[in-house]
Amino acid sequence: MSQSVVELLEIERGIIQVTMQDRVHKNTFTLEMTHGLREAFHTIQNDSTCKVVILTGYDNYFATGGTQEGLLAIHEGTSKFTDENIYSLALNCKVPVIAAMQGHAVGGGFVMGLFSDFVILSKESMYTTNFMRYGFTPGMGATFIIPQKLGFSLGEELLLNGGNYRGAELEKRGVPFPVLPRKEVRSYGLDLARQLAEKPRFSLITLKDHLVAPLRDKLPKIVEQELIMHEKTFHQAEVKERIINLFGK
């Protein structure tokens, strides 16, 4: 399967790579991107030979979150982040998913990557949960997965502050992921995928089901709470001004 912005390719037996490559929109979550990701993971779910997935981006971009139009639609009340559920694609995938975040990961793009079973960051890239920079509370399961994967103190800082953090800085702060030079991220991910692909597929699926069951069980309630917070925070006039004036800066 190959689409204009999402490419799905079996790079070795049992190893499928999903590459986000929307160079025009720098891997923001356009409708084409979200539909492409959902179709890619639907194909993987129905592939009886796949043992592991590598999710990655292009050049120095991994995924950069919602579009300005999408955020304004949520502000106006005509859309919700749950309308296009891509944040839990990796979590709900049968087989292990490796997020090879070789490039910048912004907002929902960073959150989506953290729902993977393995996370690899690059020293040079920027990682941020910048929801509060625009004045609205986080969504896409961020309030759950960020503290879960990064630890409560650092996770709370990222969520409340909404600042930008280089991978090298997060490494110093003790994130529990490999943080490598950008040029080494994908090769590290492939080596890891090869190790996983040596195992029986059924055993990989069975163990992942067991390990992520608590996350899958808790996520719907968290998302429900995030939507309630959005009703309280997203529709402020100041939020619209911030989305218009600060987007992409």
PDB file of C-alpha atoms in Angstrom:
ATOM      1  CA  MET A   1       0.000   0.000   0.000  1.00  0.00           C
ATOM      2  CA  SER A   2       1.326   3.428  -0.916  1.00  0.00           C
ATOM      3  CA  GLN A   3      -0.558   6.686  -0.479  1.00  0.00           C
ATOM      4  CA  SER A   4       0.407  10.274  -1.070  1.00  0.00           C
ATOM      5  CA  VAL A   5       1.191  11.011   2.582  1.00  0.00           C
ATOM      6  CA  VAL A   6       1.377   7.581   4.272  1.00  0.00           C
ATOM      7  CA  GLU A   7       3.473   4.709   2.956  1.00  0.00           C
ATOM      8  CA  LEU A   8       3.126   1.153   4.212  1.00  0.00           C
ATOM      9  CA  LEU A   9       5.957  -1.157   3.248  1.00  0.00           C
ATOM     10  CA  GLU A  10       7.124  -4.591   4.373  1.00  0.00           C
ATOM     11  CA  ILE A  11      10.830  -3.867   4.659  1.00  0.00           C
ATOM     12  CA  GLU A  12      11.714  -7.391   5.797  1.00  0.00           C
ATOM     13  CA  ARG A  13       9.679 -10.506   6.444  1.00  0.00           C
ATOM     14  CA  GLY A  14       7.351  -9.792   9.359  1.00  0.00           C
ATOM     15  CA  ILE A  15       8.452  -6.145   9.678  1.00  0.00           C
ATOM     16  CA  ILE A  16       6.183  -3.421   8.309  1.00  0.00           C
ATOM     17  CA  GLN A  17       7.198   0.232   8.252  1.00  0.00           C
ATOM     18  CA  VAL A  18       4.578   2.995   8.236  1.00  0.00           C
ATOM     19  CA  THR A  19       6.119   6.237   7.031  1.00  0.00           C
ATOM     20  CA  MET A  20       4.373   9.603   7.383  1.00  0.00           C
ATOM     21  CA  GLN A  21       5.657  11.761   4.529  1.00  0.00           C
ATOM     22  CA  ASP A  22       3.449  14.787   3.963  1.00  0.00           C
ATOM     23  CA  ARG A  23       6.140  17.254   2.958  1.00  0.00           C
ATOM     24  CA  VAL A  24       3.631  19.959   2.073  1.00  0.00           C
ATOM     25  CA  HIS A  25       2.043  20.087   5.528  1.00  0.00           C
ATOM     26  CA  LYS A  26       5.039  18.843   7.538  1.00  0.00           C
ATOM     27  CA  ASN A  27       3.150  15.793   8.801  1.00  0.00           C
ATOM     28  CA  THR A  28       0.301  17.649  10.464  1.00  0.00           C
ATOM     29  CA  PHE A  29      -2.898  15.676  10.964  1.00  0.00           C
ATOM     30  CA  THR A  30      -4.693  16.628   7.779  1.00  0.00           C
ATOM     31  CA  LEU A  31      -7.679  14.502   6.787  1.00  0.00           C
ATOM     32  CA  GLU A  32      -5.488  12.739   4.238  1.00  0.00           C
ATOM     33  CA  MET A  33      -2.905  11.946   6.914  1.00  0.00           C
ATOM     34  CA  THR A  34      -5.419  10.676   9.484  1.00  0.00           C
ATOM     35  CA  HIS A  35      -7.259   8.554   6.932  1.00  0.00           C
ATOM     36  CA  GLY A  36      -3.959   7.187   5.642  1.00  0.00           C
ATOM     37  CA  LEU A  37      -2.813   6.203   9.117  1.00  0.00           C
ATOM     38  CA  ARG A  38      -6.101   4.515   9.957  1.00  0.00           C
ATOM     39  CA  GLU A  39      -6.079   2.590   6.685  1.00  0.00           C
ATOM     40  CA  ALA A  40      -2.449   1.545   7.228  1.00  0.00           C
ATOM     41  CA  PHE A  41      -3.126   0.141  10.695  1.00  0.00           C
ATOM     42  CA  HIS A  42      -6.323  -1.524   9.462  1.00  0.00           C
ATOM     43  CA  THR A  43      -4.232  -3.297   6.829  1.00  0.00           C
ATOM     44  CA  ILE A  44      -1.720  -4.343   9.493  1.00  0.00           C
ATOM     45  CA  GLN A  45      -4.467  -5.716  11.736  1.00  0.00           C
ATOM     46  CA  ASN A  46      -5.551  -8.000   8.905  1.00  0.00           C
ATOM     47  CA  ASP A  47      -2.020  -9.092   7.973  1.00  0.00           C
ATOM     48  CA  SER A  48      -1.432 -12.566   9.423  1.00  0.00           C
ATOM     49  CA  THR A  49       2.333 -12.402   8.847  1.00  0.00           C
ATOM     50  CA  CYS A  50       3.205  -9.062  10.464  1.00  0.00           C
ATOM     51  CA  LYS A  51       5.113  -9.342  13.742  1.00  0.00           C
ATOM     52  CA  VAL A  52       6.218  -5.752  14.365  1.00  0.00           C
ATOM     53  CA  VAL A  53       5.533  -2.251  13.049  1.00  0.00           C
ATOM     54  CA  ILE A  54       7.945   0.671  12.749  1.00  0.00           C
ATOM     55  CA  LEU A  55       6.174   4.049  12.746  1.00  0.00           C
ATOM     56  CA  THR A  56       8.336   6.906  11.498  1.00  0.00           C
ATOM     57  CA  GLY A  57       8.365  10.206   9.615  1.00  0.00           C
ATOM     58  CA  TYR A  58      10.512  11.863   6.970  1.00  0.00           C
ATOM     59  CA  ASP A  59      13.689  13.964   7.244  1.00  0.00           C
ATOM     60  CA  ASN A  60      13.424  16.015  10.459  1.00  0.00           C
ATOM     61  CA  TYR A  61       9.659  15.603  10.979  1.00  0.00           C
ATOM     62  CA  PHE A  62       7.896  12.791  12.796  1.00  0.00           C
ATOM     63  CA  ALA A  63       4.365  14.180  13.333  1.00  0.00           C
ATOM     64  CA  THR A  64       3.361  17.740  14.137  1.00  0.00           C
ATOM     65  CA  GLY A  65      -0.186  17.458  15.467  1.00  0.00           C
ATOM     66  CA  GLY A  66      -3.429  19.132  14.520  1.00  0.00           C
ATOM     67  CA  THR A  67      -3.843  21.596  11.689  1.00  0.00           C
ATOM     68  CA  GLN A  68      -4.855  25.189  12.364  1.00  0.00           C
ATOM     69  CA  GLU A  69      -8.166  24.522  10.632  1.00  0.00           C
ATOM     70  CA  GLY A  70      -8.742  21.460  12.781  1.00  0.00           C
ATOM     71  CA  LEU A  71      -8.067  23.356  16.004  1.00  0.00           C
ATOM     72  CA  LEU A  72     -10.390  26.178  14.969  1.00  0.00           C
ATOM     73  CA  ALA A  73     -13.106  23.622  14.193  1.00  0.00           C
ATOM     74  CA  ILE A  74     -12.834  22.267  17.734  1.00  0.00           C
ATOM     75  CA  HIS A  75     -13.004  25.839  19.050  1.00  0.00           C
ATOM     76  CA  GLU A  76     -16.170  26.443  17.046  1.00  0.00           C
ATOM     77  CA  GLY A  77     -17.689  23.216  18.348  1.00  0.00           C
ATOM     78  CA  THR A  78     -17.989  21.531  14.945  1.00  0.00           C
ATOM     79  CA  SER A  79     -15.357  18.890  15.664  1.00  0.00           C
ATOM     80  CA  LYS A  80     -13.740  16.863  18.459  1.00  0.00           C
ATOM     81  CA  PHE A  81     -10.351  15.189  18.584  1.00  0.00           C
ATOM     82  CA  THR A  82     -12.166  11.858  18.908  1.00  0.00           C
ATOM     83  CA  ASP A  83     -13.716  12.266  15.441  1.00  0.00           C
ATOM     84  CA  GLU A  84     -10.495  10.941  13.914  1.00  0.00           C
ATOM     85  CA  ASN A  85      -9.071   8.576  16.527  1.00  0.00           C
ATOM     86  CA  ILE A  86      -5.469   8.094  15.521  1.00  0.00           C
ATOM     87  CA  TYR A  87      -3.885   8.586  18.931  1.00  0.00           C
ATOM     88  CA  SER A  88      -4.525   4.981  20.033  1.00  0.00           C
ATOM     89  CA  LEU A  89      -3.679   3.231  16.750  1.00  0.00           C
ATOM     90  CA  ALA A  90      -0.371   1.929  18.095  1.00  0.00           C
ATOM     91  CA  LEU A  91      -1.867   0.957  21.456  1.00  0.00           C
ATOM     92  CA  ASN A  92      -4.652  -1.036  19.826  1.00  0.00           C
ATOM     93  CA  CYS A  93      -2.426  -2.649  17.204  1.00  0.00           C
ATOM     94  CA  LYS A  94      -2.149  -6.409  17.757  1.00  0.00           C
ATOM     95  CA  VAL A  95       1.597  -6.547  17.321  1.00  0.00           C
ATOM     96  CA  PRO A  96       4.304  -4.393  18.923  1.00  0.00           C
ATOM     97  CA  VAL A  97       4.816  -0.920  17.469  1.00  0.00           C
ATOM     98  CA  ILE A  98       8.134   0.930  17.485  1.00  0.00           C
ATOM     99  CA  ALA A  99       7.899   4.729  17.205  1.00  0.00           C
ATOM    100  CA  ALA A 100      11.144   5.765  15.535  1.00  0.00           C
ATOM    101  CA  MET A 101      10.690   9.483  16.196  1.00  0.00           C
ATOM    102  CA  GLN A 102      13.610  10.667  14.130  1.00  0.00           C
ATOM    103  CA  GLY A 103      12.115  14.133  13.768  1.00  0.00           C
ATOM    104  CA  HIS A 104      10.114  16.800  15.535  1.00  0.00           C
ATOM    105  CA  ALA A 105       6.999  15.551  17.344  1.00  0.00           C
ATOM    106  CA  VAL A 106       4.480  18.216  18.314  1.00  0.00           C
ATOM    107  CA  GLY A 107       1.308  18.032  20.397  1.00  0.00           C
ATOM    108  CA  GLY A 108      -0.821  15.134  19.262  1.00  0.00           C
ATOM    109  CA  GLY A 109       2.050  13.895  17.110  1.00  0.00           C
ATOM    110  CA  PHE A 110       4.201  13.331  20.174  1.00  0.00           C
ATOM    111  CA  VAL A 111       1.271  11.794  22.044  1.00  0.00           C
ATOM    112  CA  MET A 112       0.554   9.368  19.194  1.00  0.00           C
ATOM    113  CA  GLY A 113       4.161   8.192  19.222  1.00  0.00           C
ATOM    114  CA  LEU A 114       4.158   7.633  22.974  1.00  0.00           C
ATOM    115  CA  PHE A 115       1.271   5.189  22.677  1.00  0.00           C
ATOM    116  CA  SER A 116       3.711   2.860  20.902  1.00  0.00           C
ATOM    117  CA  ASP A 117       5.314  -0.053  22.708  1.00  0.00           C
ATOM    118  CA  PHE A 118       8.844   1.188  22.037  1.00  0.00           C
ATOM    119  CA  VAL A 119       9.931   4.806  21.648  1.00  0.00           C
ATOM    120  CA  ILE A 120      13.156   6.123  20.142  1.00  0.00           C
ATOM    121  CA  LEU A 121      13.938   9.848  20.169  1.00  0.00           C
ATOM    122  CA  SER A 122      16.581  11.895  18.391  1.00  0.00           C
ATOM    123  CA  LYS A 123      18.929  14.279  20.175  1.00  0.00           C
ATOM    124  CA  GLU A 124      18.390  17.094  17.683  1.00  0.00           C
ATOM    125  CA  SER A 125      14.594  16.970  17.380  1.00  0.00           C
ATOM    126  CA  MET A 126      12.023  19.001  19.286  1.00  0.00           C
ATOM    127  CA  TYR A 127       9.361  17.306  21.380  1.00  0.00           C
ATOM    128  CA  THR A 128       6.469  19.192  22.905  1.00  0.00           C
ATOM    129  CA  THR A 129       2.955  18.855  24.257  1.00  0.00           C
ATOM    130  CA  ASN A 130       2.100  22.422  23.340  1.00  0.00           C
ATOM    131  CA  PHE A 131      -1.675  22.334  23.936  1.00  0.00           C
ATOM    132  CA  MET A 132      -1.558  24.887  26.758  1.00  0.00           C
ATOM    133  CA  ARG A 133       0.486  27.244  24.602  1.00  0.00           C
ATOM    134  CA  TYR A 134      -2.749  27.782  22.708  1.00  0.00           C
ATOM    135  CA  GLY A 135      -4.700  28.052  25.943  1.00  0.00           C
ATOM    136  CA  PHE A 136      -6.689  24.803  25.849  1.00  0.00           C
ATOM    137  CA  THR A 137      -6.219  21.689  27.944  1.00  0.00           C
ATOM    138  CA  PRO A 138      -4.533  18.637  26.388  1.00  0.00           C
ATOM    139  CA  GLY A 139      -6.448  15.967  24.483  1.00  0.00           C
ATOM    140  CA  MET A 140      -5.734  12.744  22.571  1.00  0.00           C
ATOM    141  CA  GLY A 141      -5.035  10.909  25.809  1.00  0.00           C
ATOM    142  CA  ALA A 142      -2.076  13.185  26.565  1.00  0.00           C
ATOM    143  CA  THR A 143      -3.009  13.670  30.218  1.00  0.00           C
ATOM    144  CA  PHE A 144      -2.685   9.907  30.624  1.00  0.00           C
ATOM    145  CA  ILE A 145       0.157   8.741  28.404  1.00  0.00           C
ATOM    146  CA  ILE A 146       2.595  11.628  28.996  1.00  0.00           C
ATOM    147  CA  PRO A 147       2.914  11.063  32.782  1.00  0.00           C
ATOM    148  CA  GLN A 148       2.666   7.296  32.214  1.00  0.00           C
ATOM    149  CA  LYS A 149       5.653   7.184  29.879  1.00  0.00           C
ATOM    150  CA  LEU A 150       7.758  10.135  31.108  1.00  0.00           C
ATOM    151  CA  GLY A 151       7.025  10.012  34.830  1.00  0.00           C
ATOM    152  CA  PHE A 152       4.631  12.252  36.731  1.00  0.00           C
ATOM    153  CA  SER A 153       6.905  15.207  37.495  1.00  0.00           C
ATOM    154  CA  LEU A 154       8.352  15.633  34.002  1.00  0.00           C
ATOM    155  CA  GLY A 155       5.011  14.782  32.417  1.00  0.00           C
ATOM    156  CA  GLU A 156       3.196  17.385  34.489  1.00  0.00           C
ATOM    157  CA  GLU A 157       5.814  19.958  33.499  1.00  0.00           C
ATOM    158  CA  LEU A 158       5.418  19.232  29.795  1.00  0.00           C
ATOM    159  CA  LEU A 159       1.628  19.358  29.979  1.00  0.00           C
ATOM    160  CA  LEU A 160       1.273  22.510  32.086  1.00  0.00           C
ATOM    161  CA  ASN A 161       4.153  24.444  30.551  1.00  0.00           C
ATOM    162  CA  GLY A 162       3.696  23.428  26.917  1.00  0.00           C
ATOM    163  CA  GLY A 163       7.342  24.187  26.212  1.00  0.00           C
ATOM    164  CA  ASN A 164       9.750  22.817  23.628  1.00  0.00           C
ATOM    165  CA  TYR A 165      12.309  20.199  24.632  1.00  0.00           C
ATOM    166  CA  ARG A 166      15.152  18.866  22.524  1.00  0.00           C
ATOM    167  CA  GLY A 167      15.694  15.128  22.708  1.00  0.00           C
ATOM    168  CA  ALA A 168      19.113  15.767  24.247  1.00  0.00           C
ATOM    169  CA  GLU A 169      17.472  17.742  27.055  1.00  0.00           C
ATOM    170  CA  LEU A 170      14.909  15.023  27.699  1.00  0.00           C
ATOM    171  CA  GLU A 171      17.753  12.512  27.851  1.00  0.00           C
ATOM    172  CA  LYS A 172      19.372  14.585  30.601  1.00  0.00           C
ATOM    173  CA  ARG A 173      16.012  14.690  32.384  1.00  0.00           C
ATOM    174  CA  GLY A 174      15.996  10.894  32.491  1.00  0.00           C
ATOM    175  CA  VAL A 175      13.414   9.815  29.916  1.00  0.00           C
ATOM    176  CA  PRO A 176      13.363   5.994  29.744  1.00  0.00           C
ATOM    177  CA  PHE A 177      13.916   5.817  25.979  1.00  0.00           C
ATOM    178  CA  PRO A 178      16.947   5.595  23.725  1.00  0.00           C
ATOM    179  CA  VAL A 179      17.908   9.113  22.580  1.00  0.00           C
ATOM    180  CA  LEU A 180      20.228   8.927  19.592  1.00  0.00           C
ATOM    181  CA  PRO A 181      21.609  11.135  16.836  1.00  0.00           C
ATOM    182  CA  ARG A 182      18.864  11.525  14.234  1.00  0.00           C
ATOM    183  CA  LYS A 183      20.750   9.531  11.612  1.00  0.00           C
ATOM    184  CA  GLU A 184      20.859   6.500  13.936  1.00  0.00           C
ATOM    185  CA  VAL A 185      17.199   6.382  15.009  1.00  0.00           C
ATOM    186  CA  ARG A 186      15.825   4.312  12.157  1.00  0.00           C
ATOM    187  CA  SER A 187      18.668   1.807  12.101  1.00  0.00           C
ATOM    188  CA  TYR A 188      18.267   1.301  15.851  1.00  0.00           C
ATOM    189  CA  GLY A 189      14.537   0.782  15.301  1.00  0.00           C
ATOM    190  CA  LEU A 190      15.189  -1.780  12.570  1.00  0.00           C
ATOM    191  CA  ASP A 191      17.628  -3.702  14.775  1.00  0.00           C
ATOM    192  CA  LEU A 192      15.000  -3.782  17.519  1.00  0.00           C
ATOM    193  CA  ALA A 193      12.334  -4.875  15.036  1.00  0.00           C
ATOM    194  CA  ARG A 194      14.547  -7.733  13.862  1.00  0.00           C
ATOM    195  CA  GLN A 195      14.943  -8.940  17.448  1.00  0.00           C
ATOM    196  CA  LEU A 196      11.178  -8.924  17.919  1.00  0.00           C
ATOM    197  CA  ALA A 197      10.546 -10.608  14.577  1.00  0.00           C
ATOM    198  CA  GLU A 198      12.559 -13.613  15.760  1.00  0.00           C
ATOM    199  CA  LYS A 199       9.777 -14.405  18.257  1.00  0.00           C
ATOM    200  CA  PRO A 200       6.556 -16.314  17.453  1.00  0.00           C
ATOM    201  CA  ARG A 201       3.826 -13.930  16.311  1.00  0.00           C
ATOM    202  CA  PHE A 202       1.170 -15.446  18.559  1.00  0.00           C
ATOM    203  CA  SER A 203       3.406 -15.060  21.609  1.00  0.00           C
ATOM    204  CA  LEU A 204       4.115 -11.404  20.753  1.00  0.00           C
ATOM    205  CA  ILE A 205       0.387 -10.701  20.432  1.00  0.00           C
ATOM    206  CA  THR A 206      -0.452 -12.552  23.638  1.00  0.00           C
ATOM    207  CA  LEU A 207       2.180 -10.771  25.721  1.00  0.00           C
ATOM    208  CA  LYS A 208       1.349  -7.327  24.312  1.00  0.00           C
ATOM    209  CA  ASP A 209      -2.334  -7.915  25.120  1.00  0.00           C
ATOM    210  CA  HIS A 210      -1.364  -8.653  28.708  1.00  0.00           C
ATOM    211  CA  LEU A 211       1.078  -5.775  29.117  1.00  0.00           C
ATOM    212  CA  VAL A 212      -1.084  -2.994  27.663  1.00  0.00           C
ATOM    213  CA  ALA A 213      -4.449  -4.196  28.991  1.00  0.00           C
ATOM    214  CA  PRO A 214      -4.404  -1.642  31.862  1.00  0.00           C
ATOM    215  CA  LEU A 215      -3.709   1.178  29.393  1.00  0.00           C
ATOM    216  CA  ARG A 216      -6.468   0.075  27.047  1.00  0.00           C
ATOM    217  CA  ASP A 217      -8.900  -0.179  29.956  1.00  0.00           C
ATOM    218  CA  LYS A 218      -8.138   3.265  31.396  1.00  0.00           C
ATOM    219  CA  LEU A 219      -7.858   5.295  28.198  1.00  0.00           C
ATOM    220  CA  PRO A 220     -11.596   5.691  27.346  1.00  0.00           C
ATOM    221  CA  LYS A 221     -12.340   7.259  30.734  1.00  0.00           C
ATOM    222  CA  ILE A 222      -9.380   9.615  30.409  1.00  0.00           C
ATOM    223  CA  VAL A 223     -10.494  10.693  26.933  1.00  0.00           C
ATOM    224  CA  GLU A 224     -13.993  11.321  28.282  1.00  0.00           C
ATOM    225  CA  GLN A 225     -12.516  13.567  30.984  1.00  0.00           C
ATOM    226  CA  GLU A 226     -10.373  15.404  28.425  1.00  0.00           C
ATOM    227  CA  LEU A 227     -13.457  16.123  26.323  1.00  0.00           C
ATOM    228  CA  ILE A 228     -15.176  17.599  29.391  1.00  0.00           C
ATOM    229  CA  MET A 229     -12.148  19.856  29.957  1.00  0.00           C
ATOM    230  CA  HIS A 230     -12.243  20.875  26.292  1.00  0.00           C
ATOM    231  CA  GLU A 231     -15.844  21.994  26.700  1.00  0.00           C
ATOM    232  CA  LYS A 232     -14.651  24.253  29.501  1.00  0.00           C
ATOM    233  CA  THR A 233     -11.433  25.582  27.962  1.00  0.00           C
ATOM    234  CA  PHE A 234     -11.461  25.312  24.162  1.00  0.00           C
ATOM    235  CA  HIS A 235     -14.221  27.795  23.390  1.00  0.00           C
ATOM    236  CA  GLN A 236     -12.627  30.849  24.987  1.00  0.00           C
ATOM    237  CA  ALA A 237     -12.082  33.845  22.687  1.00  0.00           C
ATOM    238  CA  GLU A 238      -8.441  33.955  23.801  1.00  0.00           C
ATOM    239  CA  VAL A 239      -7.929  30.398  22.541  1.00  0.00           C
ATOM    240  CA  LYS A 240      -9.073  31.367  19.050  1.00  0.00           C
ATOM    241  CA  GLU A 241      -6.722  34.345  19.069  1.00  0.00           C
ATOM    242  CA  ARG A 242      -3.823  32.152  20.139  1.00  0.00           C
ATOM    243  CA  ILE A 243      -4.539  29.534  17.468  1.00  0.00           C
ATOM    244  CA  ILE A 244      -4.605  32.259  14.808  1.00  0.00           C
ATOM    245  CA  ASN A 245      -1.573  34.196  16.026  1.00  0.00           C
ATOM    246  CA  LEU A 246       0.720  31.501  17.427  1.00  0.00           C
ATOM    247  CA  PHE A 247       0.115  28.488  15.195  1.00  0.00           C
ATOM    248  CA  GLY A 248       3.342  27.101  13.774  1.00  0.00           C
ATOM    249  CA  LYS A 249       5.585  29.558  15.617  1.00  0.00           C
TER     250      LYS A 249
END
